[in-house]
Amino acid sequence: MEMGSATHEKAGLFARGWWWIKLLPEKLRTKVCEIASNTKQLGKDDPRRVIHSLKVGLALTLVSLFYYYQPLYNNFGVSAMWAIMTVVVVFEFTVGATLGKGVNRGLATLLAGALGVGAHHLASLSGHIGEPILLGLFVFLQAATSTFIRFFPKIKARYDYGLLIFILTFSLVSVSGFRDEEILELAHRRLSTIIIGGSACVIISILVCPVWAGADLHNLIALNMEKLANFLEGFGGAYFNTSEDEENKDDKAFLQGFKSVLNSKTTEESLANFARWEPGHGRFQFRHPWMQYLKVGTLTRQCAYRIEALHSRLVADIQVPPEVGQKIQEACTIMSMECGKALKELASAVRAMTKPSSADSHIAKSKAAAKSLRSSLQSGLWEDIDLLQVIPAVTVASLLLDVVNCTEKIVESVHELASLAHFESVSQEESQSRSDCQHVVVTVTESSPLPPVTPENGNPSGSVTDRRNIQV
Amino acid sequence: MEMGSATHEKAGLFARGWWWIKLLPEKLRTKVCEIASNTKQLGKDDPRRVIHSLKVGLALTLVSLFYYYQPLYNNFGVSAMWAIMTVVVVFEFTVGATLGKGVNRGLATLLAGALGVGAHHLASLSGHIGEPILLGLFVFLQAATSTFIRFFPKIKARYDYGLLIFILTFSLVSVSGFRDEEILELAHRRLSTIIIGGSACVIISILVCPVWAGADLHNLIALNMEKLANFLEGFGGAYFNTSEDEENKDDKAFLQGFKSVLNSKTTEESLANFARWEPGHGRFQFRHPWMQYLKVGTLTRQCAYRIEALHSRLVADIQVPPEVGQKIQEACTIMSMECGKALKELASAVRAMTKPSSADSHIAKSKAAAKSLRSSLQSGLWEDIDLLQVIPAVTVASLLLDVVNCTEKIVESVHELASLAHFESVSQEESQSRSDCQHVVVTVTESSPLPPVTPENGNPSGSVTDRRNIQV
């Protein structure tokens, strides 16, 4: 019996193995197709990725000319490999990151090289036995100290790579000096090849279709406000079921788009750090107030947390009784819609770099709606209604009041940004017409024909919300 | 007049300059003191940072022996510098990160070295003029392709460094081959020195006070749940003003601690990525379900968003009228307190790696409180109360209902984690006694005497909440 089952099992195993082998080509084909379509999507989402890859290839090929071309090789010899290494490690996606790494690497090499030569001289004074001991001590102390300094948050954000290269160069130069008598020559060749490699990166990254971290941050902040606006403009209709299509309301893309705002902190911070390395470009001055963008971003995220709470109300599937709904519907829809409009106004003002003009009036309207909501809640119309049935709607109203407060703070911070960055002021009508033809403006002022920041979810620019709700 | 004002201005400038110079030593002294105290704090917050710095120094000093010790130098020569470079770039704070980088670097060097030698041979077949052209083409294609592959999110998370080193080594080996005839020797020496440097890093990082990314992730998840629990346990008292000290309730540390949970996504994800590289250690098997920790973390963050909405109610300074407050106070306080207890239970169960036993009963209690809240809202007691005055309290109640739902989901996900990771089951009494002496357990089972994850805000482990509220 047992034997039989074992044979059976074996046969089963064999059959399964055969089955697996037979399916292999099919599986491989699906896998390859999947990878191909993923690759295509990746390039389509942000064509700058493809261009960046070609730029890296170009820089590397150019720098390897040092090996091929005899007169250049005569000058630098094997040290030319430092130039190749520099290109590989320094070339980053944005100009700011490349420049930051390049400057960090160059300065750290210079400083550490000088100190390394000094340490070598100091050590060589102490005789042939003392020298390696003293050198080892220097390397240990320097590495431990620099590694600890890398833990300081502010230094980690801007100079982490520089400290890494400092440790590297100091160790290499001081230790090599023990064998190589031409230590000054070594330090000098290393520095000059690193400068050549770094310059190649920086020049190519600025001249060939540059990707500016600052512009990305600028667009990301505007995009995030737009995502919240899309939610708020659609929320009234979705919650009170006044839109035509009532089925699966949580599937709608514009109600999901804001989710990516919740976790945008890290991206914003690193973009701001890179942006600070960038020279003035296009519409941005050298000392553009990048830190103010982070403030706007933080407030936007605060608002997104409230919207997340609103969203959970939306998907909770609690039906609002019509007699409750109609009492607060108008005020809630106006509040949400006006906040959405204010955020859209801010987003397009930021994009166009003009002072937002009508955002305050939208806030005023939503505050007026909040006031009328309060008075309608105060009036005696509610006495015949079960409090339990009112709760969901009242909670939504209360969260919307929070959202209005948050939006007001965002408006203030964008005003501050506008004055810090000297956005030009336009009249209200002008701004209206500008924001109507926003897409054209963006395409025209953009220095490259590439899309600004990839919208991960939803359609942030093409807002197709039902505007009839507000006229209810 | 104008002259006079100019002289006056000059004198003012001079006086200010003199003032500045006089203040300089004082300023310098303050700055130095500030840096010193920051440094001390940084080391105190997490003493593992100091140890890590010393470990890096040690590894670097050991590896530089290759230069000092003649027999070793005879073997490797100048190539020993690759070992130094490897130590500097590979040695990271956690074992997982070091191992991941080391493996990436080793494998990428092996693969790229082999391909580079192949490319060199292929190119050398095409004569002296064709060779550099073909080599340049290879380098360009390889660099562009690899750079593009680095954009795939999954590959970026785990193999980004490997691809960087792949580009580097391929370019170096194939290009050096153009000048250096001993290309095989070059590739081999580079590989073996990298393996030596990488092994030194991995061995030191595992043997000397190891910092396991997995253990950090484990503790971080528990700590985050605890932070939410601290808020929830204190919320009832703070909102209904039943705690003794009524002044500035938003200043209390335990009500702020949860804020860091909102932005913990990036940290959790990178720790999980590192943890997957780590071998089994202490209480963690090799294939510990790290991805499930991320699920728990995501649900914890969802809960934190709701709590953020609750927190905004707390600081909104809206006084709840006592006649409203007392009606919902008991139910709300119980709901919040029981959710807090459930989360605390989960946190200590995760820390002790036991199956959570009493969390379900806490959830049941909070659900019962929610039910009684509902029925008290339904009862006719409310007719004489202005609806506007009820709104803040009702909103809080409604948000607390959301929190109960979220907490239930967290409980489920921790149950799943417990079964995936084979946490041992304990009886309810045992778990009670365990969680009572939790702090002792943690200190004993921890392999090193260092604190697990630095609590950034608040006091996550010493919860001093007023338990009298629940007996109200």
GROMACS .gro file of N, CA, C and O in nm, chain A residues 298-385:
model
  352
  298THR      N    1   0.425   7.067   0.333
  298THR     CA    2   0.382   7.013   0.463
  298THR      C    3   0.236   7.045   0.489
  298THR      O    4   0.159   6.959   0.533
  299LEU      N    5   0.196   7.170   0.460
  299LEU     CA    6   0.056   7.206   0.483
  299LEU      C    7  -0.036   7.128   0.389
  299LEU      O    8  -0.146   7.088   0.428
  300THR      N    9   0.010   7.106   0.265
  300THR     CA   10  -0.070   7.028   0.172
  300THR      C   11  -0.090   6.887   0.226
  300THR      O   12  -0.198   6.830   0.217
  301ARG      N   13   0.017   6.833   0.285
  301ARG     CA   14   0.006   6.699   0.341
  301ARG      C   15  -0.090   6.696   0.460
  301ARG      O   16  -0.168   6.604   0.476
  302GLN      N   17  -0.084   6.802   0.544
  302GLN     CA   18  -0.178   6.812   0.655
  302GLN      C   19  -0.321   6.805   0.604
  302GLN      O   20  -0.406   6.738   0.662
  303CYS      N   21  -0.344   6.878   0.495
  303CYS     CA   22  -0.478   6.879   0.436
  303CYS      C   23  -0.511   6.740   0.382
  303CYS      O   24  -0.625   6.694   0.394
  304ALA      N   25  -0.411   6.672   0.326
  304ALA     CA   26  -0.435   6.538   0.270
  304ALA      C   27  -0.475   6.440   0.380
  304ALA      O   28  -0.557   6.350   0.355
  305TYR      N   29  -0.423   6.457   0.502
  305TYR     CA   30  -0.463   6.369   0.611
  305TYR      C   31  -0.612   6.385   0.640
  305TYR      O   32  -0.683   6.287   0.662
  306ARG      N   33  -0.661   6.511   0.640
  306ARG     CA   34  -0.803   6.534   0.661
  306ARG      C   35  -0.884   6.471   0.549
  306ARG      O   36  -0.990   6.413   0.571
  307ILE      N   37  -0.830   6.483   0.426
  307ILE     CA   38  -0.904   6.432   0.311
  307ILE      C   39  -0.908   6.280   0.317
  307ILE      O   40  -1.007   6.217   0.278
  308GLU      N   41  -0.801   6.220   0.370
  308GLU     CA   42  -0.800   6.075   0.388
  308GLU      C   43  -0.916   6.034   0.481
  308GLU      O   44  -0.986   5.936   0.455
  309ALA      N   45  -0.938   6.113   0.587
  309ALA     CA   46  -1.050   6.084   0.677
  309ALA      C   47  -1.183   6.100   0.604
  309ALA      O   48  -1.275   6.019   0.620
  310LEU      N   49  -1.192   6.203   0.520
  310LEU     CA   50  -1.313   6.223   0.439
  310LEU      C   51  -1.334   6.105   0.345
  310LEU      O   52  -1.446   6.056   0.328
  311HIS      N   53  -1.223   6.060   0.286
  311HIS     CA   54  -1.231   5.951   0.189
  311HIS      C   55  -1.283   5.824   0.254
  311HIS      O   56  -1.359   5.749   0.195
  312SER      N   57  -1.241   5.803   0.382
  312SER     CA   58  -1.287   5.682   0.450
  312SER      C   59  -1.438   5.690   0.473
  312SER      O   60  -1.507   5.589   0.476
  313ARG      N   61  -1.492   5.811   0.488
  313ARG     CA   62  -1.637   5.831   0.499
  313ARG      C   63  -1.705   5.793   0.367
  313ARG      O   64  -1.816   5.744   0.365
  314LEU      N   65  -1.634   5.824   0.259
  314LEU     CA   66  -1.692   5.806   0.126
  314LEU      C   67  -1.707   5.658   0.095
  314LEU      O   68  -1.804   5.616   0.032
  315VAL      N   69  -1.609   5.578   0.139
  315VAL     CA   70  -1.613   5.437   0.104
  315VAL      C   71  -1.682   5.355   0.213
  315VAL      O   72  -1.694   5.235   0.201
  316ALA      N   73  -1.726   5.423   0.321
  316ALA     CA   74  -1.781   5.348   0.434
  316ALA      C   75  -1.918   5.290   0.402
  316ALA      O   76  -1.971   5.210   0.479
  317ASP      N   77  -1.976   5.331   0.289
  317ASP     CA   78  -2.103   5.274   0.245
  317ASP      C   79  -2.217   5.303   0.340
  317ASP      O   80  -2.311   5.225   0.351
  318ILE      N   81  -2.207   5.413   0.412
  318ILE     CA   82  -2.320   5.453   0.495
  318ILE      C   83  -2.407   5.545   0.410
  318ILE      O   84  -2.361   5.650   0.365
  319GLN      N   85  -2.528   5.502   0.387
  319GLN     CA   86  -2.618   5.585   0.308
  319GLN      C   87  -2.667   5.702   0.392
  319GLN      O   88  -2.711   5.684   0.505
  320VAL      N   89  -2.655   5.822   0.339
  320VAL     CA   90  -2.708   5.938   0.408
  320VAL      C   91  -2.858   5.943   0.379
  320VAL      O   92  -2.897   5.939   0.262
  321PRO      N   93  -2.942   5.948   0.483
  321PRO     CA   94  -3.086   5.957   0.456
  321PRO      C   95  -3.115   6.086   0.380
  321PRO      O   96  -3.060   6.191   0.414
  322PRO      N   97  -3.199   6.079   0.278
  322PRO     CA   98  -3.221   6.197   0.192
  322PRO      C   99  -3.267   6.320   0.271
  322PRO      O  100  -3.222   6.430   0.242
  323GLU      N  101  -3.349   6.298   0.376
  323GLU     CA  102  -3.398   6.417   0.447
  323GLU      C  103  -3.285   6.486   0.523
  323GLU      O  104  -3.288   6.607   0.543
  324VAL      N  105  -3.182   6.407   0.563
  324VAL     CA  106  -3.064   6.469   0.626
  324VAL      C  107  -2.977   6.531   0.519
  324VAL      O  108  -2.933   6.646   0.529
  325GLY      N  109  -2.956   6.450   0.414
  325GLY     CA  110  -2.865   6.493   0.309
  325GLY      C  111  -2.901   6.627   0.252
  325GLY      O  112  -2.816   6.716   0.243
  326GLN      N  113  -3.029   6.645   0.218
  326GLN     CA  114  -3.062   6.769   0.146
  326GLN      C  115  -3.043   6.893   0.231
  326GLN      O  116  -3.028   7.002   0.178
  327LYS      N  117  -3.043   6.874   0.366
  327LYS     CA  118  -3.027   6.992   0.450
  327LYS      C  119  -2.883   7.045   0.449
  327LYS      O  120  -2.862   7.165   0.463
  328ILE      N  121  -2.789   6.954   0.439
  328ILE     CA  122  -2.650   7.002   0.446
  328ILE      C  123  -2.581   6.995   0.311
  328ILE      O  124  -2.471   7.046   0.294
  329GLN      N  125  -2.648   6.930   0.216
  329GLN     CA  126  -2.582   6.905   0.087
  329GLN      C  127  -2.528   7.032   0.023
  329GLN      O  128  -2.412   7.037  -0.016
  330GLU      N  129  -2.613   7.134   0.016
  330GLU     CA  130  -2.572   7.253  -0.057
  330GLU      C  131  -2.448   7.316   0.006
  330GLU      O  132  -2.347   7.338  -0.061
  331ALA      N  133  -2.457   7.337   0.138
  331ALA     CA  134  -2.344   7.402   0.206
  331ALA      C  135  -2.217   7.318   0.194
  331ALA      O  136  -2.109   7.369   0.163
  332CYS      N  137  -2.228   7.185   0.215
  332CYS     CA  138  -2.111   7.099   0.208
  332CYS      C  139  -2.052   7.098   0.069
  332CYS      O  140  -1.929   7.106   0.052
  333THR      N  141  -2.138   7.088  -0.031
  333THR     CA  142  -2.088   7.085  -0.168
  333THR      C  143  -2.016   7.214  -0.202
  333THR      O  144  -1.909   7.213  -0.263
  334ILE      N  145  -2.075   7.326  -0.157
  334ILE     CA  146  -2.009   7.454  -0.186
  334ILE      C  147  -1.874   7.462  -0.115
  334ILE      O  148  -1.772   7.500  -0.175
  335MET      N  149  -1.872   7.423   0.013
  335MET     CA  150  -1.746   7.429   0.088
  335MET      C  151  -1.637   7.350   0.017
  335MET      O  152  -1.525   7.397  -0.004
  336SER      N  153  -1.673   7.227  -0.016
  336SER     CA  154  -1.575   7.138  -0.079
  336SER      C  155  -1.533   7.192  -0.215
  336SER      O  156  -1.414   7.200  -0.246
  337MET      N  157  -1.633   7.234  -0.293
  337MET     CA  158  -1.605   7.284  -0.427
  337MET      C  159  -1.518   7.409  -0.424
  337MET      O  160  -1.423   7.423  -0.501
  338GLU      N  161  -1.551   7.501  -0.332
  338GLU     CA  162  -1.476   7.627  -0.327
  338GLU      C  163  -1.332   7.603  -0.279
  338GLU      O  164  -1.239   7.666  -0.328
  339CYS      N  165  -1.316   7.511  -0.183
  339CYS     CA  166  -1.180   7.478  -0.141
  339CYS      C  167  -1.103   7.419  -0.259
  339CYS      O  168  -0.986   7.452  -0.282
  340GLY      N  169  -1.170   7.331  -0.333
  340GLY     CA  170  -1.107   7.272  -0.450
  340GLY      C  171  -1.066   7.378  -0.550
  340GLY      O  172  -0.954   7.377  -0.603
  341LYS      N  173  -1.157   7.476  -0.572
  341LYS     CA  174  -1.126   7.583  -0.667
  341LYS      C  175  -1.008   7.667  -0.619
  341LYS      O  176  -0.921   7.706  -0.698
  342ALA      N  177  -1.009   7.695  -0.487
  342ALA     CA  178  -0.898   7.774  -0.431
  342ALA      C  179  -0.766   7.700  -0.456
  342ALA      O  180  -0.668   7.761  -0.500
  343LEU      N  181  -0.765   7.568  -0.430
  343LEU     CA  182  -0.641   7.491  -0.449
  343LEU      C  183  -0.600   7.488  -0.595
  343LEU      O  184  -0.482   7.498  -0.628
  344LYS      N  185  -0.699   7.474  -0.684
  344LYS     CA  186  -0.668   7.475  -0.828
  344LYS      C  187  -0.606   7.608  -0.867
  344LYS      O  188  -0.510   7.613  -0.943
  345GLU      N  189  -0.666   7.718  -0.813
  345GLU     CA  190  -0.616   7.852  -0.839
  345GLU      C  191  -0.469   7.861  -0.794
  345GLU      O  192  -0.383   7.908  -0.868
  346LEU      N  193  -0.444   7.810  -0.672
  346LEU     CA  194  -0.308   7.815  -0.619
  346LEU      C  195  -0.214   7.736  -0.709
  346LEU      O  196  -0.104   7.781  -0.742
  347ALA      N  197  -0.259   7.617  -0.749
  347ALA     CA  198  -0.173   7.532  -0.832
  347ALA      C  199  -0.139   7.602  -0.962
  347ALA      O  200  -0.023   7.605  -1.003
  348SER      N  201  -0.241   7.663  -1.026
  348SER     CA  202  -0.207   7.725  -1.153
  348SER      C  203  -0.129   7.853  -1.134
  348SER      O  204  -0.045   7.886  -1.218
  349ALA      N  205  -0.152   7.922  -1.021
  349ALA     CA  206  -0.070   8.041  -0.995
  349ALA      C  207   0.076   8.001  -0.975
  349ALA      O  208   0.167   8.065  -1.026
  350VAL      N  209   0.098   7.892  -0.898
  350VAL     CA  210   0.235   7.846  -0.877
  350VAL      C  211   0.298   7.808  -1.010
  350VAL      O  212   0.410   7.848  -1.041
  351ARG      N  213   0.225   7.731  -1.091
  351ARG     CA  214   0.278   7.691  -1.221
  351ARG      C  215   0.315   7.811  -1.307
  351ARG      O  216   0.419   7.813  -1.370
  352ALA      N  217   0.224   7.910  -1.310
  352ALA     CA  218   0.248   8.026  -1.396
  352ALA      C  219   0.339   8.128  -1.327
  352ALA      O  220   0.376   8.228  -1.387
  353MET      N  221   0.372   8.104  -1.198
  353MET     CA  222   0.453   8.195  -1.119
  353MET      C  223   0.392   8.335  -1.114
  353MET      O  224   0.461   8.436  -1.133
  354THR      N  225   0.262   8.338  -1.088
  354THR     CA  226   0.195   8.466  -1.066
  354THR      C  227   0.137   8.464  -0.925
  354THR      O  228   0.123   8.359  -0.865
  355LYS      N  229   0.104   8.583  -0.875
  355LYS     CA  230   0.042   8.588  -0.742
  355LYS      C  231  -0.101   8.537  -0.752
  355LYS      O  232  -0.176   8.581  -0.839
  356PRO      N  233  -0.141   8.446  -0.663
  356PRO     CA  234  -0.279   8.398  -0.670
  356PRO      C  235  -0.373   8.512  -0.634
  356PRO      O  236  -0.354   8.580  -0.535
  357SER      N  237  -0.474   8.534  -0.719
  357SER     CA  238  -0.559   8.651  -0.695
  357SER      C  239  -0.697   8.611  -0.645
  357SER      O  240  -0.754   8.677  -0.559
  358SER      N  241  -0.752   8.501  -0.697
  358SER     CA  242  -0.891   8.473  -0.661
  358SER      C  243  -0.903   8.370  -0.550
  358SER      O  244  -1.014   8.339  -0.506
  359ALA      N  245  -0.790   8.314  -0.503
  359ALA     CA  246  -0.799   8.209  -0.401
  359ALA      C  247  -0.868   8.260  -0.275
  359ALA      O  248  -0.953   8.191  -0.217
  360ASP      N  249  -0.837   8.385  -0.236
  360ASP     CA  250  -0.897   8.439  -0.114
  360ASP      C  251  -1.048   8.446  -0.126
  360ASP      O  252  -1.120   8.418  -0.030
  361SER      N  253  -1.096   8.483  -0.246
  361SER     CA  254  -1.241   8.496  -0.260
  361SER      C  255  -1.307   8.357  -0.254
  361SER      O  256  -1.416   8.342  -0.199
  362HIS      N  257  -1.236   8.254  -0.306
  362HIS     CA  258  -1.292   8.118  -0.294
  362HIS      C  259  -1.299   8.077  -0.148
  362HIS      O  260  -1.397   8.017  -0.103
  363ILE      N  261  -1.194   8.111  -0.072
  363ILE     CA  262  -1.194   8.078   0.070
  363ILE      C  263  -1.309   8.150   0.140
  363ILE      O  264  -1.382   8.092   0.222
  364ALA      N  265  -1.328   8.279   0.102
  364ALA     CA  266  -1.436   8.355   0.164
  364ALA      C  267  -1.570   8.289   0.136
  364ALA      O  268  -1.655   8.275   0.225
  365LYS      N  269  -1.587   8.242   0.011
  365LYS     CA  270  -1.713   8.176  -0.024
  365LYS      C  271  -1.733   8.050   0.058
  365LYS      O  272  -1.842   8.020   0.105
  366SER      N  273  -1.624   7.973   0.073
  366SER     CA  274  -1.641   7.848   0.146
  366SER      C  275  -1.666   7.875   0.294
  366SER      O  276  -1.739   7.802   0.361
  367LYS      N  277  -1.610   7.986   0.343
  367LYS     CA  278  -1.637   8.022   0.482
  367LYS      C  279  -1.782   8.067   0.500
  367LYS      O  280  -1.844   8.036   0.603
  368ALA      N  281  -1.832   8.138   0.399
  368ALA     CA  282  -1.973   8.179   0.406
  368ALA      C  283  -2.062   8.056   0.408
  368ALA      O  284  -2.160   8.048   0.484
  369ALA      N  285  -2.026   7.957   0.324
  369ALA     CA  286  -2.104   7.833   0.322
  369ALA      C  287  -2.096   7.764   0.458
  369ALA      O  288  -2.197   7.711   0.507
  370ALA      N  289  -1.977   7.769   0.520
  370ALA     CA  290  -1.961   7.708   0.652
  370ALA      C  291  -2.052   7.776   0.753
  370ALA      O  292  -2.116   7.711   0.836
  371LYS      N  293  -2.060   7.909   0.740
  371LYS     CA  294  -2.146   7.985   0.832
  371LYS      C  295  -2.293   7.946   0.813
  371LYS      O  296  -2.366   7.925   0.911
  372SER      N  297  -2.334   7.936   0.687
  372SER     CA  298  -2.474   7.903   0.663
  372SER      C  299  -2.502   7.760   0.709
  372SER      O  300  -2.611   7.729   0.757
  373LEU      N  301  -2.399   7.673   0.697
  373LEU     CA  302  -2.416   7.536   0.747
  373LEU      C  303  -2.439   7.540   0.898
  373LEU      O  304  -2.529   7.475   0.951
  374ARG      N  305  -2.357   7.620   0.966
  374ARG     CA  306  -2.371   7.630   1.111
  374ARG      C  307  -2.510   7.678   1.149
  374ARG      O  308  -2.573   7.623   1.238
  375SER      N  309  -2.558   7.781   1.077
  375SER     CA  310  -2.688   7.834   1.118
  375SER      C  311  -2.800   7.735   1.084
  375SER      O  312  -2.897   7.725   1.157
  376SER      N  313  -2.782   7.660   0.974
  376SER     CA  314  -2.887   7.562   0.941
  376SER      C  315  -2.886   7.449   1.044
  376SER      O  316  -2.988   7.388   1.072
  377LEU      N  317  -2.768   7.421   1.099
  377LEU     CA  318  -2.762   7.318   1.203
  377LEU      C  319  -2.826   7.369   1.332
  377LEU      O  320  -2.886   7.294   1.408
  378GLN      N  321  -2.813   7.501   1.352
  378GLN     CA  322  -2.866   7.560   1.474
  378GLN      C  323  -3.018   7.570   1.471
  378GLN      O  324  -3.083   7.565   1.575
  379SER      N  325  -3.071   7.586   1.350
  379SER     CA  326  -3.216   7.605   1.338
  379SER      C  327  -3.289   7.479   1.384
  379SER      O  328  -3.232   7.371   1.391
  380GLY      N  329  -3.414   7.495   1.411
  380GLY     CA  330  -3.490   7.386   1.473
  380GLY      C  331  -3.536   7.277   1.378
  380GLY      O  332  -3.617   7.192   1.414
  381LEU      N  333  -3.483   7.278   1.257
  381LEU     CA  334  -3.533   7.184   1.157
  381LEU      C  335  -3.502   7.038   1.191
  381LEU      O  336  -3.547   6.948   1.123
  382TRP      N  337  -3.421   7.015   1.292
  382TRP     CA  338  -3.365   6.882   1.312
  382TRP      C  339  -3.441   6.799   1.416
  382TRP      O  340  -3.407   6.683   1.437
  383GLU      N  341  -3.538   6.861   1.479
  383GLU     CA  342  -3.591   6.796   1.597
  383GLU      C  343  -3.654   6.660   1.572
  383GLU      O  344  -3.653   6.572   1.658
  384ASP      N  345  -3.709   6.644   1.451
  384ASP     CA  346  -3.778   6.518   1.424
  384ASP      C  347  -3.684   6.411   1.368
  384ASP      O  348  -3.729   6.306   1.325
  385ILE      N  349  -3.557   6.437   1.369
  385ILE     CA  350  -3.464   6.341   1.307
  385ILE      C  351  -3.383   6.268   1.414
  385ILE      O  352  -3.339   6.328   1.512
   0.00000   0.00000   0.00000
